[in-house]
Structures are given as structure tokens and as C-alpha cells.
Amino acid sequence: THTPRAVGLAAELLEAFEPAIKSITLIPSDNGAFEVTVNSKLVYSKLENGRHAEAGEVKALLQKMIREG
């Protein structure tokens, strides 16, 4: 199960970007999806990239997204 990984990532993102995040939703899936959406914007997609995100990758992508508005 990927639940601990997903929960850990959500906690990491909230700790780093709580003022900028309006919502994080974790949705269990059996189809291999690992989609990270923050404030209704797709940050990372395992289905699109064909792999799990590397350590710190989603955080860096979200930081860039926030910086660029």
C-alpha cells in the first residue's frame, strides 16, 4: 500500500506551504494512479510521468507553481 507515502507527502507539503494551500485530498486508487493536486491544480501525475516522484520532487514542483502564481 502507498498510504504512508501519500500521507507523508501531504504532511510535507502542508508543513512547507500551509498558507498557500487551500486543500489537499487523498483518494485511494487501485489503478496505479498517484496524482498530486493542490488547489485544483495538477502538480504531479504518476500516470503522465510513468513513475513515482522522487524525494523532494513534488515539493519543488509546488514551490515553482506557487512562485509563478
CSV table of N, CA and C in Angstrom, one decimal:
chain,number,residue,atom,x,y,z
A,1,THR,N,0.8,-1.2,0.0
A,1,THR,CA,0.0,0.0,0.0
A,1,THR,C,0.9,1.3,0.0
A,2,HIS,N,0.4,2.3,-0.7
A,2,HIS,CA,1.1,3.5,-0.7
A,2,HIS,C,0.6,4.6,0.2
A,3,THR,N,-0.3,4.2,1.1
A,3,THR,CA,-0.9,5.1,2.0
A,3,THR,C,0.1,5.9,2.8
A,4,PRO,N,1.1,5.2,3.5
A,4,PRO,CA,2.0,6.0,4.3
A,4,PRO,C,2.8,7.0,3.5
A,5,ARG,N,3.1,6.7,2.2
A,5,ARG,CA,3.9,7.6,1.3
A,5,ARG,C,3.0,8.8,1.0
A,6,ALA,N,1.7,8.6,0.7
A,6,ALA,CA,0.8,9.7,0.4
A,6,ALA,C,0.6,10.6,1.6
A,7,VAL,N,0.4,10.0,2.7
A,7,VAL,CA,0.1,10.8,3.9
A,7,VAL,C,1.4,11.6,4.3
A,8,GLY,N,2.6,11.0,4.1
A,8,GLY,CA,3.8,11.7,4.4
A,8,GLY,C,4.0,12.9,3.5
A,9,LEU,N,3.7,12.7,2.2
A,9,LEU,CA,3.8,13.7,1.2
A,9,LEU,C,2.9,14.9,1.5
A,10,ALA,N,1.6,14.5,1.9
A,10,ALA,CA,0.7,15.6,2.2
A,10,ALA,C,1.1,16.4,3.4
A,11,ALA,N,1.7,15.7,4.4
A,11,ALA,CA,2.2,16.4,5.6
A,11,ALA,C,3.4,17.3,5.3
A,12,GLU,N,4.3,16.8,4.4
A,12,GLU,CA,5.4,17.6,4.0
A,12,GLU,C,5.0,18.9,3.3
A,13,LEU,N,4.0,18.7,2.4
A,13,LEU,CA,3.6,19.9,1.6
A,13,LEU,C,2.8,20.9,2.5
A,14,LEU,N,2.0,20.4,3.5
A,14,LEU,CA,1.4,21.3,4.4
A,14,LEU,C,2.3,22.0,5.3
A,15,GLU,N,3.4,21.3,5.8
A,15,GLU,CA,4.4,22.0,6.6
A,15,GLU,C,5.1,23.1,5.9
A,16,ALA,N,5.4,22.9,4.6
A,16,ALA,CA,6.2,23.8,3.8
A,16,ALA,C,5.3,25.0,3.3
A,17,PHE,N,4.1,24.7,2.9
A,17,PHE,CA,3.3,25.6,2.1
A,17,PHE,C,1.9,25.9,2.7
A,18,GLU,N,1.6,25.6,4.0
A,18,GLU,CA,0.3,25.7,4.5
A,18,GLU,C,-0.4,27.0,4.2
A,19,PRO,N,0.2,28.2,4.2
A,19,PRO,CA,-0.5,29.4,3.9
A,19,PRO,C,-1.1,29.5,2.5
A,20,ALA,N,-0.4,28.8,1.6
A,20,ALA,CA,-0.7,28.8,0.1
A,20,ALA,C,-1.7,27.7,-0.3
A,21,ILE,N,-1.8,26.7,0.6
A,21,ILE,CA,-2.6,25.5,0.2
A,21,ILE,C,-4.0,25.7,0.8
A,22,LYS,N,-5.0,25.6,-0.1
A,22,LYS,CA,-6.4,25.7,0.4
A,22,LYS,C,-7.0,24.3,0.6
A,23,SER,N,-6.5,23.3,-0.1
A,23,SER,CA,-6.9,21.9,0.1
A,23,SER,C,-5.9,20.9,-0.5
A,24,ILE,N,-5.9,19.8,0.2
A,24,ILE,CA,-5.2,18.6,-0.2
A,24,ILE,C,-6.1,17.4,0.0
A,25,THR,N,-6.3,16.6,-1.0
A,25,THR,CA,-7.3,15.5,-0.9
A,25,THR,C,-6.5,14.2,-1.3
A,26,LEU,N,-6.6,13.2,-0.4
A,26,LEU,CA,-6.0,11.9,-0.7
A,26,LEU,C,-7.2,11.0,-1.1
A,27,ILE,N,-7.0,10.4,-2.3
A,27,ILE,CA,-8.1,9.5,-2.9
A,27,ILE,C,-7.4,8.1,-3.2
A,28,PRO,N,-7.8,7.1,-2.4
A,28,PRO,CA,-7.2,5.8,-2.7
A,28,PRO,C,-7.6,5.3,-4.1
A,29,SER,N,-6.7,4.6,-4.7
A,29,SER,CA,-6.9,4.1,-6.0
A,29,SER,C,-6.2,2.7,-6.2
A,30,ASP,N,-6.8,1.9,-7.0
A,30,ASP,CA,-6.2,0.6,-7.3
A,30,ASP,C,-5.6,0.5,-8.7
A,31,ASN,N,-5.7,1.6,-9.4
A,31,ASN,CA,-5.2,1.6,-10.8
A,31,ASN,C,-3.8,2.1,-11.0
A,32,GLY,N,-3.1,2.3,-10.0
A,32,GLY,CA,-1.7,2.7,-10.1
A,32,GLY,C,-1.5,4.2,-10.2
A,33,ALA,N,-2.6,5.0,-10.1
A,33,ALA,CA,-2.6,6.4,-10.1
A,33,ALA,C,-1.9,7.0,-8.9
A,34,PHE,N,-1.1,8.0,-9.0
A,34,PHE,CA,-0.6,8.8,-7.9
A,34,PHE,C,-0.6,10.2,-8.4
A,35,GLU,N,-1.7,10.9,-8.2
A,35,GLU,CA,-1.9,12.2,-8.7
A,35,GLU,C,-1.8,13.2,-7.5
A,36,VAL,N,-1.1,14.3,-7.7
A,36,VAL,CA,-1.0,15.3,-6.6
A,36,VAL,C,-1.6,16.5,-7.2
A,37,THR,N,-2.7,16.9,-6.6
A,37,THR,CA,-3.4,18.1,-7.0
A,37,THR,C,-3.5,19.0,-5.8
A,38,VAL,N,-3.2,20.3,-5.9
A,38,VAL,CA,-3.2,21.3,-4.9
A,38,VAL,C,-4.0,22.4,-5.4
A,39,ASN,N,-5.0,22.8,-4.6
A,39,ASN,CA,-5.9,24.0,-5.0
A,39,ASN,C,-6.4,23.8,-6.4
A,40,SER,N,-6.9,22.6,-6.7
A,40,SER,CA,-7.5,22.2,-8.0
A,40,SER,C,-6.5,22.2,-9.2
A,41,LYS,N,-5.2,22.3,-8.9
A,41,LYS,CA,-4.2,22.3,-10.0
A,41,LYS,C,-3.3,21.0,-9.9
A,42,LEU,N,-3.1,20.3,-11.0
A,42,LEU,CA,-2.3,19.1,-11.0
A,42,LEU,C,-0.8,19.5,-10.8
A,43,VAL,N,-0.2,19.0,-9.8
A,43,VAL,CA,1.2,19.3,-9.5
A,43,VAL,C,2.0,18.1,-10.1
A,44,TYR,N,1.6,16.9,-9.9
A,44,TYR,CA,2.4,15.7,-10.3
A,44,TYR,C,1.4,14.6,-10.7
A,45,SER,N,1.8,13.9,-11.7
A,45,SER,CA,1.0,12.7,-12.1
A,45,SER,C,1.9,11.5,-12.4
A,46,LYS,N,1.7,10.5,-11.7
A,46,LYS,CA,2.5,9.2,-12.0
A,46,LYS,C,2.0,8.7,-13.3
A,47,LEU,N,0.8,8.8,-13.6
A,47,LEU,CA,0.3,8.2,-14.9
A,47,LEU,C,0.9,9.0,-16.1
A,48,GLU,N,1.0,10.3,-16.0
A,48,GLU,CA,1.6,11.0,-17.1
A,48,GLU,C,3.2,10.8,-17.2
A,49,ASN,N,3.8,10.7,-16.0
A,49,ASN,CA,5.3,10.6,-16.0
A,49,ASN,C,5.8,9.1,-16.0
A,50,GLY,N,4.9,8.2,-15.8
A,50,GLY,CA,5.2,6.8,-15.8
A,50,GLY,C,6.1,6.3,-14.6
A,51,ARG,N,6.2,7.1,-13.6
A,51,ARG,CA,7.0,6.7,-12.4
A,51,ARG,C,6.5,7.5,-11.2
A,52,HIS,N,6.9,7.0,-10.0
A,52,HIS,CA,6.6,7.8,-8.8
A,52,HIS,C,7.6,9.0,-8.7
A,53,ALA,N,7.2,10.0,-8.1
A,53,ALA,CA,8.0,11.2,-7.9
A,53,ALA,C,9.2,10.8,-7.0
A,54,GLU,N,10.3,11.4,-7.3
A,54,GLU,CA,11.5,11.2,-6.4
A,54,GLU,C,11.4,12.1,-5.2
A,55,ALA,N,12.2,11.8,-4.2
A,55,ALA,CA,12.1,12.6,-2.9
A,55,ALA,C,12.3,14.1,-3.2
A,56,GLY,N,11.4,14.9,-2.7
A,56,GLY,CA,11.5,16.3,-2.9
A,56,GLY,C,11.0,16.9,-4.2
A,57,GLU,N,10.7,16.0,-5.1
A,57,GLU,CA,10.3,16.4,-6.5
A,57,GLU,C,9.0,17.2,-6.4
A,58,VAL,N,8.0,16.6,-5.8
A,58,VAL,CA,6.6,17.3,-5.7
A,58,VAL,C,6.7,18.6,-5.0
A,59,LYS,N,7.5,18.6,-3.9
A,59,LYS,CA,7.7,19.9,-3.1
A,59,LYS,C,8.3,21.0,-4.0
A,60,ALA,N,9.3,20.6,-4.8
A,60,ALA,CA,9.9,21.6,-5.7
A,60,ALA,C,9.0,22.0,-6.8
A,61,LEU,N,8.2,21.1,-7.3
A,61,LEU,CA,7.2,21.5,-8.3
A,61,LEU,C,6.1,22.4,-7.8
A,62,LEU,N,5.7,22.1,-6.6
A,62,LEU,CA,4.7,23.0,-5.9
A,62,LEU,C,5.3,24.4,-5.6
A,63,GLN,N,6.5,24.4,-5.1
A,63,GLN,CA,7.2,25.7,-4.9
A,63,GLN,C,7.3,26.5,-6.1
A,64,LYS,N,7.6,25.9,-7.2
A,64,LYS,CA,7.7,26.6,-8.5
A,64,LYS,C,6.3,27.1,-8.9
A,65,MET,N,5.3,26.3,-8.7
A,65,MET,CA,3.9,26.7,-9.1
A,65,MET,C,3.5,27.9,-8.3
A,66,ILE,N,3.8,27.9,-7.0
A,66,ILE,CA,3.4,29.0,-6.1
A,66,ILE,C,4.1,30.3,-6.5
A,67,ARG,N,5.4,30.1,-6.8
A,67,ARG,CA,6.3,31.3,-7.2
A,67,ARG,C,5.8,31.9,-8.5
A,68,GLU,N,5.4,31.1,-9.4
A,68,GLU,CA,4.9,31.6,-10.7
A,68,GLU,C,3.5,32.0,-10.7
A,69,GLY,N,2.8,31.7,-9.6
A,69,GLY,CA,1.4,32.1,-9.5
A,69,GLY,C,0.5,31.3,-10.3
